[in-house]
XYZ file of C-alpha atoms in Angstrom:
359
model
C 88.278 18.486 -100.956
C 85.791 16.986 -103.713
C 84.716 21.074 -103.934
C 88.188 21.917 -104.620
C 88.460 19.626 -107.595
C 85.326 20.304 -108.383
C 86.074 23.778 -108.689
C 88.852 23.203 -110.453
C 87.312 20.840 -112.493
C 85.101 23.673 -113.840
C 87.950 25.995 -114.324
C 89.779 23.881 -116.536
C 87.194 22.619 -119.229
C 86.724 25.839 -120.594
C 90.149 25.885 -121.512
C 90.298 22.008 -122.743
C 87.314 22.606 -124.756
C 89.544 26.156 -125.861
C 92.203 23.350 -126.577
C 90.228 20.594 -128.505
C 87.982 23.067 -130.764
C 91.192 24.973 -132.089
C 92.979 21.421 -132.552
C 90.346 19.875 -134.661
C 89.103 23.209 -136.600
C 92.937 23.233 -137.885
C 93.997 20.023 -137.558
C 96.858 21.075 -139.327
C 98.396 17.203 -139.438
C 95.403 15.979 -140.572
C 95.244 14.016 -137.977
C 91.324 14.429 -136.182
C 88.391 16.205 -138.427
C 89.948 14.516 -141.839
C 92.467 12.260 -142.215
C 95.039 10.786 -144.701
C 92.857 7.425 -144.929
C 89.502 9.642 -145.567
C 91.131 11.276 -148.455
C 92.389 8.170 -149.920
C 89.290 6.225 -150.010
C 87.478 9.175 -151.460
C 90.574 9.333 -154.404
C 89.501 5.395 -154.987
C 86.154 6.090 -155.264
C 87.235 8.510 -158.352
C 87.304 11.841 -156.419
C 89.905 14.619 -157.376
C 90.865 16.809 -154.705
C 91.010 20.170 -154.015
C 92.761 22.027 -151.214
C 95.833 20.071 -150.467
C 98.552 22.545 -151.629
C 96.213 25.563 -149.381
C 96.958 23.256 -146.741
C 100.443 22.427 -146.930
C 99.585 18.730 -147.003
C 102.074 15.937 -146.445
C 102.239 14.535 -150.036
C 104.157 11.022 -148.441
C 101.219 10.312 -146.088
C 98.787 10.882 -148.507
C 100.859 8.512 -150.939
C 101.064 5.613 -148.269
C 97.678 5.706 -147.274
C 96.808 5.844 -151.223
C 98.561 2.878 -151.965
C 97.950 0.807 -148.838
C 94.003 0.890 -149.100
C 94.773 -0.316 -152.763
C 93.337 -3.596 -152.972
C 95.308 -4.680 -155.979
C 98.506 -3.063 -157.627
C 98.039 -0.761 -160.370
C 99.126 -1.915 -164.179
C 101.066 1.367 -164.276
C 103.152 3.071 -161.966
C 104.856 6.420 -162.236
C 108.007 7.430 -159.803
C 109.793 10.755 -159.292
C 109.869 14.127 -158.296
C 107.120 16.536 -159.158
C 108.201 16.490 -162.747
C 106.406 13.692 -163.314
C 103.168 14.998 -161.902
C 101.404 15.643 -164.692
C 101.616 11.462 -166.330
C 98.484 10.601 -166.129
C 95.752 7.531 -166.833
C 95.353 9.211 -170.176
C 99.445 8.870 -171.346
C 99.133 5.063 -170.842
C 95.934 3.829 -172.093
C 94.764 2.582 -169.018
C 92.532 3.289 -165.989
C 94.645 0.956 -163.775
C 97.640 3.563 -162.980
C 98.807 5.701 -160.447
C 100.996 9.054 -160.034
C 103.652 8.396 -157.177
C 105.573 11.701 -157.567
C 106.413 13.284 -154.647
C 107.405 16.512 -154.227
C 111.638 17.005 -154.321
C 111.872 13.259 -154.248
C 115.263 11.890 -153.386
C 116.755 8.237 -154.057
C 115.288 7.596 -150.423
C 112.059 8.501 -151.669
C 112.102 6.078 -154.754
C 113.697 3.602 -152.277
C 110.671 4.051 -149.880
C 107.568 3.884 -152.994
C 109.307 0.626 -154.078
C 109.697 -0.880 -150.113
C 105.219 -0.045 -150.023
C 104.884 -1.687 -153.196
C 107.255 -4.516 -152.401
C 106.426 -4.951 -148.573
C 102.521 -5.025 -149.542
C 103.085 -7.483 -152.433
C 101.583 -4.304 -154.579
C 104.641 -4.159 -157.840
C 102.832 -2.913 -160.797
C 103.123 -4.469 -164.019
C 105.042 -1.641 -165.489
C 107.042 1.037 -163.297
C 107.651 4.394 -165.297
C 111.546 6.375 -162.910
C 111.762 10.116 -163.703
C 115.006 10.024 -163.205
C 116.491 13.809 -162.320
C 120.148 14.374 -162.597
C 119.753 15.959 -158.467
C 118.902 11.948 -157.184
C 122.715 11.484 -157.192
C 123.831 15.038 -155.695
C 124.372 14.657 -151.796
C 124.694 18.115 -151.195
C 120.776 17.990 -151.670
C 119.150 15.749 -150.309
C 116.380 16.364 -147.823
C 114.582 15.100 -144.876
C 111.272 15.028 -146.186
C 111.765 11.254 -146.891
C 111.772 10.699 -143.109
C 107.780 10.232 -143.215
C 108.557 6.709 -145.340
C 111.717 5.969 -143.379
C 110.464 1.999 -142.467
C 109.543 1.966 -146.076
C 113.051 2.985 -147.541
C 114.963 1.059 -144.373
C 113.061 -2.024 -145.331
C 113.908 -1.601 -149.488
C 117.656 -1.043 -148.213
C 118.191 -3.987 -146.427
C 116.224 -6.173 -149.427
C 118.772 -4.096 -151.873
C 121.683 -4.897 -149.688
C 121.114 -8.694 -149.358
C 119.859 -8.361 -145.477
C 116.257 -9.782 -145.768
C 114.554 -12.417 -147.276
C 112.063 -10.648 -149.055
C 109.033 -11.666 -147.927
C 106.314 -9.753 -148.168
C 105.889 -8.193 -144.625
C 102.598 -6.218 -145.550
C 103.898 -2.686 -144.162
C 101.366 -0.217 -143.307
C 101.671 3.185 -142.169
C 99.258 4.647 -139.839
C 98.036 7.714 -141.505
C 94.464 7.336 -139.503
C 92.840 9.154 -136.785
C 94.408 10.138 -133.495
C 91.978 11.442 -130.725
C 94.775 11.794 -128.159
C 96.162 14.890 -130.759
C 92.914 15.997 -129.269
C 93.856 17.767 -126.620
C 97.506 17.665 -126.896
C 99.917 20.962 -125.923
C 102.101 20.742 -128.460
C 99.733 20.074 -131.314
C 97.551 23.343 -129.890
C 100.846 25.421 -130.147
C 101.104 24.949 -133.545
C 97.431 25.235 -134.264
C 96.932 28.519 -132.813
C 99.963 30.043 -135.097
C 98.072 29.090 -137.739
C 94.844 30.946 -136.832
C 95.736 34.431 -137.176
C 96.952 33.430 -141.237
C 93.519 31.433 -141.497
C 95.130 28.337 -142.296
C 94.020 25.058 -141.631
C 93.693 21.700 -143.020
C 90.604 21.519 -145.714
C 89.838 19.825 -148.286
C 86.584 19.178 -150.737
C 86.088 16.574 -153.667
C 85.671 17.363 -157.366
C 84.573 15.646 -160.669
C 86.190 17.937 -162.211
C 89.703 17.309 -164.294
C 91.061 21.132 -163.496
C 89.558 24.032 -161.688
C 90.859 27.129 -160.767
C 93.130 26.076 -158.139
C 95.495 22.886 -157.529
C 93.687 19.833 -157.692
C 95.207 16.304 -157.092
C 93.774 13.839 -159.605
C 92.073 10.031 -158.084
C 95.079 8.691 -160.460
C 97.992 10.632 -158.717
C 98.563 13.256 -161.385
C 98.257 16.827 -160.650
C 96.729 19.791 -162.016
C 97.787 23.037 -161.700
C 96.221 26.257 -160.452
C 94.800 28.327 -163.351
C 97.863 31.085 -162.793
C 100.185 28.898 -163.446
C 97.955 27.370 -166.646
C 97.552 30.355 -168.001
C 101.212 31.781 -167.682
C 102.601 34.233 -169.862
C 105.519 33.087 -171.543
C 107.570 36.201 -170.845
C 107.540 35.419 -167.150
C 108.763 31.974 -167.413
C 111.579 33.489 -168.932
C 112.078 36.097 -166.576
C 111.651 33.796 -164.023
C 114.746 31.409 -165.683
C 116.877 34.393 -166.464
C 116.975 35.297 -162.823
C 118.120 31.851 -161.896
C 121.074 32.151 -164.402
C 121.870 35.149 -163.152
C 121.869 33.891 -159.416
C 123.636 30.944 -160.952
C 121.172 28.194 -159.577
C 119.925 25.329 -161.197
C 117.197 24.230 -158.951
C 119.455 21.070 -156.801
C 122.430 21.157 -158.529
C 124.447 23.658 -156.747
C 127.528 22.312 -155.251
C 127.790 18.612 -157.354
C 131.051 17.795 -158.063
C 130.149 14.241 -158.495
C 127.885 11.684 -159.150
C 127.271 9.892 -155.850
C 128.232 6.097 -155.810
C 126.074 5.236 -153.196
C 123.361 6.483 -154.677
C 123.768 5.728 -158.031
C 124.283 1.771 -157.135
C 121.054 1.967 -154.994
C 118.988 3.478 -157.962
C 120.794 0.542 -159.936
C 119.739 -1.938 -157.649
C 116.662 -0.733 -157.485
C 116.063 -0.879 -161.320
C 117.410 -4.570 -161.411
C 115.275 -5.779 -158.161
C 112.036 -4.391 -159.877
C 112.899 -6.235 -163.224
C 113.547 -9.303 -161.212
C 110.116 -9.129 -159.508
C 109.023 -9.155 -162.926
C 108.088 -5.122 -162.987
C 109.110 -3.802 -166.582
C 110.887 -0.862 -165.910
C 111.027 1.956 -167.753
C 113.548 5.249 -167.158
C 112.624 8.865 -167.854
C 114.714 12.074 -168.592
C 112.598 15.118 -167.625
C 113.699 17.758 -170.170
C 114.675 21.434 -169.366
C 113.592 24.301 -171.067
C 115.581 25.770 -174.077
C 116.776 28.279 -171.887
C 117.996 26.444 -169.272
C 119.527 23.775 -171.174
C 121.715 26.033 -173.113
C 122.994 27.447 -169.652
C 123.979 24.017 -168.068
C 125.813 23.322 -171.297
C 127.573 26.583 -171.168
C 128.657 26.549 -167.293
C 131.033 24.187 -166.087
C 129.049 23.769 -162.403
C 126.339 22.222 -164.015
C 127.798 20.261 -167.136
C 127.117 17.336 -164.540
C 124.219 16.740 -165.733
C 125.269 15.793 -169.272
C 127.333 13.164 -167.583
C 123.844 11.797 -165.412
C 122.246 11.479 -168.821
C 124.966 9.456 -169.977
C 125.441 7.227 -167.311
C 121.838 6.452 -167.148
C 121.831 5.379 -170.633
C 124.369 3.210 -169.434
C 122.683 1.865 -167.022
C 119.565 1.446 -169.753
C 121.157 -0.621 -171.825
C 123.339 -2.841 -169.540
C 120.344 -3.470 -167.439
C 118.193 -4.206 -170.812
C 115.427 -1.175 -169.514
C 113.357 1.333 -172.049
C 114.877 4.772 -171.910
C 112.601 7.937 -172.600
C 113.030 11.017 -172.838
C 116.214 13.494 -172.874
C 117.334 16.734 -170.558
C 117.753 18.366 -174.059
C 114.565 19.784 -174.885
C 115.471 19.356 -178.717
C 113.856 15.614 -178.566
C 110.536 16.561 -177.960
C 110.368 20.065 -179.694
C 110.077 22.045 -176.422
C 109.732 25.702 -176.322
C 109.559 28.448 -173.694
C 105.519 28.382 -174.275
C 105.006 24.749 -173.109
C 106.139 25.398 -169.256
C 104.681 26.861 -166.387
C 107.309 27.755 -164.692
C 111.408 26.968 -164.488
C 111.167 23.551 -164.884
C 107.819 21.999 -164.795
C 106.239 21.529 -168.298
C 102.532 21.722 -168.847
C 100.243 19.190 -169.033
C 99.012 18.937 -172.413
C 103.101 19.094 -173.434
C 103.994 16.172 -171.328
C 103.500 13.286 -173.229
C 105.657 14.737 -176.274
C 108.456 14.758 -173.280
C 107.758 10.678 -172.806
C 109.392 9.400 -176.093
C 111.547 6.254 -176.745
C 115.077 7.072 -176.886
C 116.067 2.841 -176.551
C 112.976 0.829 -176.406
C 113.411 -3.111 -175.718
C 109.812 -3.715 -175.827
């Protein structure tokens, strides 16, 4: 009997070992070789990073783990979707700031930033909303919020009056996980990975922009020199191609501005000002092009009436409002974006002006 499991014994390591070495070589998840935590310490030590969008990382894990090993809250904070990924230290005078943009944020995601900072005692001093007319279209919202979902649950039920806000110090486990080691499923998504050469790698840099995608120690982002170095005649093809499909990237099918969401982003606004966070809204403008097609088409006219009901919002809630969705304000042209909608770095902070400033 004991040569019989023996025997087996020896049969089946090869093929654990098979397991293990393909799950931490990819470690896809991030989950055994390098971890959420590991990055994050190395981004407070002053490290940018290099590798994450090769390695289709999971931009909410990374953002929890950033802000729980904070020891202190940042004096700035920026919120939003990744049109606000290029705000950095620089815009704001200070060295105590941090990017939160996360990639096609919804008002869940905004919810879950503010239940870290709030659950981990962690509000900034100042809190800087891109605000983008798609936070109050249903017919887009996504999962990816899901990987916060305690986060956003927990700023819910403060928003809605059904806890007591104390600080309950919530903390994500984006650590190691040796049982991942050898685990079946993890290994079957591995190995589909292989043949493409993908797997989860990343390296540190001192260096503000390289040639790829590189995600700052403050949060901000720099883009890949392709997309840097764009020719303005494809950003315009690229935008005429989207008119002609009729899309304007999460605005499709909006017949109205959401109520539910709209009166948790308003909550949201007056909780942070009552926690004694100055709060500060931003329009993200579109191009030229784009802009003059939403005015034009009826479908997308919607987001003329966002614009007005966050100034609304601005002024009864006493908040600074930046910033427009007509590019006009800040003098932007077809040359000062990278792609459809994102606008280049060294335009950005001619995007961030006051429109009502009670400061």
């Amino acid at each position: 009997m004991i040569k019989k499991w023996f025997k087996a014994a020896l049969f089946l390591l090869p093929i654990f070992i098979f397991i293990g070495t393909v799950n931490w070589y990819v470690d896809s998840y991030a989950l055994l070789r390098v971890t959420y935590d590991d990055i994050a310490a190395r981004m407070a030590e002053g490290k940018h990073v290099e590798g994450l969008e090769d390695s289709d990382y999971n931009d909410r894990n990374l953002l929890s783990a950033r802000i729980s090993g904070m020891d202190e809250a940042p004096q700035v904070m920026v919120l939003g979707s990744s049109r606000v990924y290029t705000f950095d230290h620089n815009m704001f005078g200070t060295e105590s700031f941090y990017n939160a943009g996360l990639s096609e944020a919804t008002i869940y995601d905004l919810l879950a930033v503010a239940g870290i900072l709030t659950g981990q005692g962690k509000l900034p001093q100042t809190v800087v909303i891109g605000v983008d007319p798609f936070l109050f279209n249903t017919s887009h919202d996504n999962e990816k919020w899901r990987e916060l979902e305690d986060y956003a649950d927990y700023m819910r039920g403060m928003l809605d009056g059904k806890l007591d806000g104390e600080t309950v110090l919530l903390r994500k486990d984006t650590g190691r996980d040796y049982g991942k080691a050898l685990s079946l499923d993890y290994f079957r998504y591995n190995v589909t990975l292989l043949p493409e050469k993908k797997r989860f790698a990343v390296s540190y840099t001192d260096a503000w922009e390289t040639e790829g995608y590189v995600k700052h120690c403050d949060g901000s982002v720099s883009y890949q020199r392709e997309l840097r170095e764009v020719e303005q005649a494809s950003v315009e093809d690229m935008t005429r191609q989207a008119m002609e499909e009729h899309v304007v990237y999460r605005m499709t099918d909006y017949h109205e501005i959401d109520d539910g969401h709209f009166w948790y982003f308003s909550a949201l606004v007056w909780h942070l000002q009552e926690a004694g966070t100055e709060v500060i809204l931003y329009l993200p403008p579109y191009s030229p092009m784009m802009y003059n097609y939403i005015e034009s088409e009826e479908d997308f006219r919607i987001t003329l009436e966002v614009e007005e009901k966050v100034k609304r919002l601005a002024a009864d809630s006493g908040v600074a409002l930046y910033g427009s969705y007509d590019p006009a304000g800040c003098g932007l042209e077809m040359t000062d974006l990278y792609d459809v909608y994102h606008v280049k770095a060294e335009k950005t902070a001619d995007t961030y002006y006051p429109v009502t400033d009670v400061r």
